[in-house]
PDB file of C-alpha atoms in Angstrom:
ATOM      1  CA  MET A 187      48.710  29.051-104.555  1.00  0.00           C
ATOM      2  CA  THR A 188      45.803  30.036-106.704  1.00  0.00           C
ATOM      3  CA  ASN A 189      44.236  28.849-109.935  1.00  0.00           C
ATOM      4  CA  ALA A 190      43.632  32.430-111.022  1.00  0.00           C
ATOM      5  CA  THR A 191      43.417  33.376-114.632  1.00  0.00           C
ATOM      6  CA  ILE A 192      45.711  36.226-115.610  1.00  0.00           C
ATOM      7  CA  SER A 193      45.259  38.683-118.422  1.00  0.00           C
ATOM      8  CA  PRO A 194      46.553  39.857-120.708  1.00  0.00           C
ATOM      9  CA  ILE A 195      48.363  36.670-121.606  1.00  0.00           C
ATOM     10  CA  ASN A 196      51.700  38.491-121.587  1.00  0.00           C
ATOM     11  CA  ALA A 197      51.184  40.138-118.183  1.00  0.00           C
ATOM     12  CA  PRO A 198      54.411  40.283-116.168  1.00  0.00           C
ATOM     13  CA  TYR A 199      54.638  37.182-114.015  1.00  0.00           C
ATOM     14  CA  ALA A 200      56.310  39.082-111.162  1.00  0.00           C
ATOM     15  CA  ASP A 201      53.407  41.552-110.994  1.00  0.00           C
ATOM     16  CA  ALA A 202      50.822  38.764-110.923  1.00  0.00           C
ATOM     17  CA  MET A 203      52.710  36.960-108.148  1.00  0.00           C
ATOM     18  CA  ARG A 204      53.031  40.166-106.119  1.00  0.00           C
ATOM     19  CA  LEU A 205      49.289  40.825-106.453  1.00  0.00           C
ATOM     20  CA  ILE A 206      48.615  37.286-105.204  1.00  0.00           C
ATOM     21  CA  GLU A 207      50.843  38.084-102.208  1.00  0.00           C
ATOM     22  CA  ARG A 208      49.020  41.368-101.591  1.00  0.00           C
ATOM     23  CA  VAL A 209      45.596  39.662-101.589  1.00  0.00           C
ATOM     24  CA  ALA A 210      47.034  37.112 -99.155  1.00  0.00           C
ATOM     25  CA  GLU A 211      48.017  40.086 -96.976  1.00  0.00           C
ATOM     26  CA  VAL A 212      44.404  41.312 -97.061  1.00  0.00           C
ATOM     27  CA  GLU A 213      43.292  37.873 -95.850  1.00  0.00           C
ATOM     28  CA  ARG A 214      46.047  37.611 -93.224  1.00  0.00           C
ATOM     29  CA  THR A 215      45.495  41.081 -91.774  1.00  0.00           C
ATOM     30  CA  GLN A 216      41.765  40.477 -91.498  1.00  0.00           C
ATOM     31  CA  ARG A 217      42.244  37.069 -89.877  1.00  0.00           C
ATOM     32  CA  ASN A 218      44.777  38.511 -87.425  1.00  0.00           C
ATOM     33  CA  GLU A 219      42.676  41.639 -86.788  1.00  0.00           C
ATOM     34  CA  ASP A 220      45.746  43.674 -87.772  1.00  0.00           C
ATOM     35  CA  VAL A 221      44.296  47.143 -88.307  1.00  0.00           C
ATOM     36  CA  ASP A 222      47.614  48.833 -89.129  1.00  0.00           C
ATOM     37  CA  GLY A 223      48.654  46.065 -91.512  1.00  0.00           C
ATOM     38  CA  PHE A 224      45.285  46.211 -93.256  1.00  0.00           C
ATOM     39  CA  LEU A 225      45.434  49.988 -93.617  1.00  0.00           C
ATOM     40  CA  SER A 226      48.964  49.821 -95.048  1.00  0.00           C
ATOM     41  CA  LEU A 227      47.497  48.068 -98.091  1.00  0.00           C
ATOM     42  CA  PHE A 228      45.527  51.178 -99.108  1.00  0.00           C
ATOM     43  CA  ASP A 229      46.453  54.208-101.161  1.00  0.00           C
ATOM     44  CA  THR A 230      45.879  57.507 -99.356  1.00  0.00           C
ATOM     45  CA  ASP A 231      42.904  58.374-101.591  1.00  0.00           C
ATOM     46  CA  ALA A 232      41.388  54.889-101.718  1.00  0.00           C
ATOM     47  CA  VAL A 233      37.659  54.238-101.910  1.00  0.00           C
ATOM     48  CA  TRP A 234      36.366  51.190-100.037  1.00  0.00           C
ATOM     49  CA  ILE A 235      32.825  49.792-100.236  1.00  0.00           C
ATOM     50  CA  THR A 236      32.193  47.589 -97.211  1.00  0.00           C
ATOM     51  CA  GLY A 237      30.355  44.280 -97.370  1.00  0.00           C
ATOM     52  CA  GLY A 238      27.365  46.157 -95.974  1.00  0.00           C
ATOM     53  CA  GLY A 239      27.468  48.695 -98.805  1.00  0.00           C
ATOM     54  CA  ARG A 240      28.963  51.619 -96.898  1.00  0.00           C
ATOM     55  CA  ARG A 241      31.254  53.837 -99.036  1.00  0.00           C
ATOM     56  CA  LEU A 242      34.428  55.032 -97.334  1.00  0.00           C
ATOM     57  CA  VAL A 243      36.543  57.656 -99.104  1.00  0.00           C
ATOM     58  CA  GLY A 244      40.175  58.115 -98.112  1.00  0.00           C
ATOM     59  CA  ARG A 245      42.452  56.147 -95.832  1.00  0.00           C
ATOM     60  CA  GLU A 246      41.321  58.187 -92.794  1.00  0.00           C
ATOM     61  CA  ALA A 247      37.673  57.116 -93.241  1.00  0.00           C
ATOM     62  CA  ILE A 248      38.788  53.533 -93.910  1.00  0.00           C
ATOM     63  CA  ALA A 249      40.938  53.675 -90.751  1.00  0.00           C
ATOM     64  CA  GLU A 250      38.081  54.909 -88.580  1.00  0.00           C
ATOM     65  CA  PHE A 251      35.715  52.189 -89.822  1.00  0.00           C
ATOM     66  CA  THR A 252      38.347  49.427 -89.679  1.00  0.00           C
ATOM     67  CA  GLY A 253      39.442  50.419 -86.189  1.00  0.00           C
ATOM     68  CA  ASN A 254      35.858  49.917 -85.024  1.00  0.00           C
ATOM     69  CA  VAL A 255      35.024  46.646 -86.789  1.00  0.00           C
ATOM     70  CA  LEU A 256      38.225  44.635 -87.243  1.00  0.00           C
ATOM     71  CA  PRO A 257      39.277  44.143 -83.597  1.00  0.00           C
ATOM     72  CA  GLY A 258      37.297  41.189 -82.276  1.00  0.00           C
ATOM     73  CA  SER A 259      35.946  40.223 -85.697  1.00  0.00           C
ATOM     74  CA  SER A 260      37.778  36.879 -85.722  1.00  0.00           C
ATOM     75  CA  ALA A 261      36.670  35.787 -82.255  1.00  0.00           C
ATOM     76  CA  ASP A 262      34.026  33.479 -83.694  1.00  0.00           C
ATOM     77  CA  GLY A 263      35.392  32.829 -87.157  1.00  0.00           C
ATOM     78  CA  SER A 264      37.684  33.533 -90.010  1.00  0.00           C
ATOM     79  CA  VAL A 265      37.698  34.155 -93.738  1.00  0.00           C
ATOM     80  CA  ARG A 266      39.258  32.469 -96.758  1.00  0.00           C
ATOM     81  CA  TYR A 267      40.191  34.148-100.069  1.00  0.00           C
ATOM     82  CA  ASP A 268      40.640  32.472-103.440  1.00  0.00           C
ATOM     83  CA  ILE A 269      41.810  34.715-106.273  1.00  0.00           C
ATOM     84  CA  GLN A 270      39.862  33.986-109.440  1.00  0.00           C
ATOM     85  CA  HIS A 271      41.254  36.545-111.876  1.00  0.00           C
ATOM     86  CA  ILE A 272      44.034  39.090-112.168  1.00  0.00           C
ATOM     87  CA  ARG A 273      43.855  41.741-114.868  1.00  0.00           C
ATOM     88  CA  LEU A 274      46.812  44.024-115.504  1.00  0.00           C
ATOM     89  CA  ILE A 275      44.951  47.022-116.920  1.00  0.00           C
ATOM     90  CA  THR A 276      48.086  49.151-117.387  1.00  0.00           C
ATOM     91  CA  PRO A 277      51.625  48.618-116.113  1.00  0.00           C
ATOM     92  CA  ASP A 278      50.603  50.444-112.907  1.00  0.00           C
ATOM     93  CA  VAL A 279      46.908  49.538-112.489  1.00  0.00           C
ATOM     94  CA  ALA A 280      45.527  46.062-111.824  1.00  0.00           C
ATOM     95  CA  LEU A 281      42.279  44.356-110.815  1.00  0.00           C
ATOM     96  CA  THR A 282      41.998  41.280-108.634  1.00  0.00           C
ATOM     97  CA  SER A 283      38.719  39.349-108.431  1.00  0.00           C
ATOM     98  CA  VAL A 284      38.376  37.139-105.371  1.00  0.00           C
ATOM     99  CA  ASP A 285      36.002  34.519-104.027  1.00  0.00           C
ATOM    100  CA  GLN A 286      35.611  34.919-100.266  1.00  0.00           C
ATOM    101  CA  GLU A 287      34.099  32.561 -97.711  1.00  0.00           C
ATOM    102  CA  TYR A 288      33.506  33.131 -94.018  1.00  0.00           C
ATOM    103  CA  LEU A 289      34.430  30.236 -91.741  1.00  0.00           C
ATOM    104  CA  THR A 290      33.991  29.106 -88.156  1.00  0.00           C
ATOM    105  CA  ALA A 291      36.930  29.491 -85.762  1.00  0.00           C
ATOM    106  CA  ASP A 292      38.068  25.949 -86.656  1.00  0.00           C
ATOM    107  CA  GLY A 293      37.950  26.687 -90.408  1.00  0.00           C
ATOM    108  CA  THR A 294      34.642  25.026 -91.266  1.00  0.00           C
ATOM    109  CA  PRO A 295      32.363  26.853 -93.724  1.00  0.00           C
ATOM    110  CA  LEU A 296      29.382  28.487 -92.036  1.00  0.00           C
ATOM    111  CA  SER A 297      25.922  27.046 -92.526  1.00  0.00           C
ATOM    112  CA  PRO A 298      24.305  28.549 -94.428  1.00  0.00           C
ATOM    113  CA  ARG A 299      27.450  29.545 -96.279  1.00  0.00           C
ATOM    114  CA  GLN A 300      28.408  33.230 -96.214  1.00  0.00           C
ATOM    115  CA  LEU A 301      30.163  34.231 -99.403  1.00  0.00           C
ATOM    116  CA  GLY A 302      31.538  37.353-101.007  1.00  0.00           C
ATOM    117  CA  ARG A 303      33.103  38.369-104.272  1.00  0.00           C
ATOM    118  CA  PRO A 304      35.474  41.237-103.533  1.00  0.00           C
ATOM    119  CA  SER A 305      37.198  43.108-106.321  1.00  0.00           C
ATOM    120  CA  TYR A 306      40.242  45.245-105.647  1.00  0.00           C
ATOM    121  CA  VAL A 307      41.712  47.822-107.990  1.00  0.00           C
ATOM    122  CA  TRP A 308      45.412  48.229-107.269  1.00  0.00           C
ATOM    123  CA  VAL A 309      47.757  51.062-108.218  1.00  0.00           C
ATOM    124  CA  ARG A 310      51.526  50.809-108.165  1.00  0.00           C
ATOM    125  CA  ALA A 311      52.745  53.442-105.694  1.00  0.00           C
ATOM    126  CA  ASP A 312      56.121  53.796-104.008  1.00  0.00           C
ATOM    127  CA  GLY A 313      57.306  50.569-105.643  1.00  0.00           C
ATOM    128  CA  ASP A 314      54.442  48.330-104.491  1.00  0.00           C
ATOM    129  CA  TRP A 315      50.782  47.661-105.169  1.00  0.00           C
ATOM    130  CA  ARG A 316      48.191  49.496-103.036  1.00  0.00           C
ATOM    131  CA  ILE A 317      44.418  49.252-103.094  1.00  0.00           C
ATOM    132  CA  ILE A 318      42.924  52.344-104.725  1.00  0.00           C
ATOM    133  CA  SER A 319      39.381  50.945-104.818  1.00  0.00           C
ATOM    134  CA  GLY A 320      37.704  47.903-103.331  1.00  0.00           C
ATOM    135  CA  GLN A 321      34.217  46.509-103.124  1.00  0.00           C
ATOM    136  CA  ASN A 322      32.766  43.368-101.601  1.00  0.00           C
ATOM    137  CA  THR A 323      29.599  41.962-103.112  1.00  0.00           C
ATOM    138  CA  THR A 324      27.849  39.285-101.061  1.00  0.00           C
ATOM    139  CA  PHE A 325      26.015  36.452-102.735  1.00  0.00           C
ATOM    140  CA  SER A 326      24.268  33.247-101.767  1.00  0.00           C
ATOM    141  CA  ASP A 327      25.577  29.770-102.442  1.00  0.00           C
ATOM    142  CA  ALA A 328      22.422  29.140-104.490  1.00  0.00           C
ATOM    143  CA  SER A 329      23.395  31.915-106.936  1.00  0.00           C
ATOM    144  CA  ARG A 330      26.772  30.383-107.758  1.00  0.00           C
TER     145      ARG A 330
END
């Protein structure tokens, strides 16, 4: 479970819980190198900014990139997500702000620590939440 703040204060609980589940799916699919599962989280017209700053527009571009980098990415390590904030912008648009940490294969934080602060904008489509825009900003432990 997460200690995320949720706004507005009257945001539907079920939506917040589903967004927590969806972010957990992002983490799980990355850990398991599940390209198809990862891609299923995205809207067709999504925009994704990689941790390296590359902008990918559309699920096809995201698929090409992900198919090249995700397989084998967990051979030496893993990643952990901790949702910090959920903002229901409209009934069908939401933002999740996440703290991310890369780990060794046994789950120990890397040294020096490798951290990210991804933000995902979600849109409700076909009855579920899909990423319409995502960006990962890296930062150093010293800048916390």
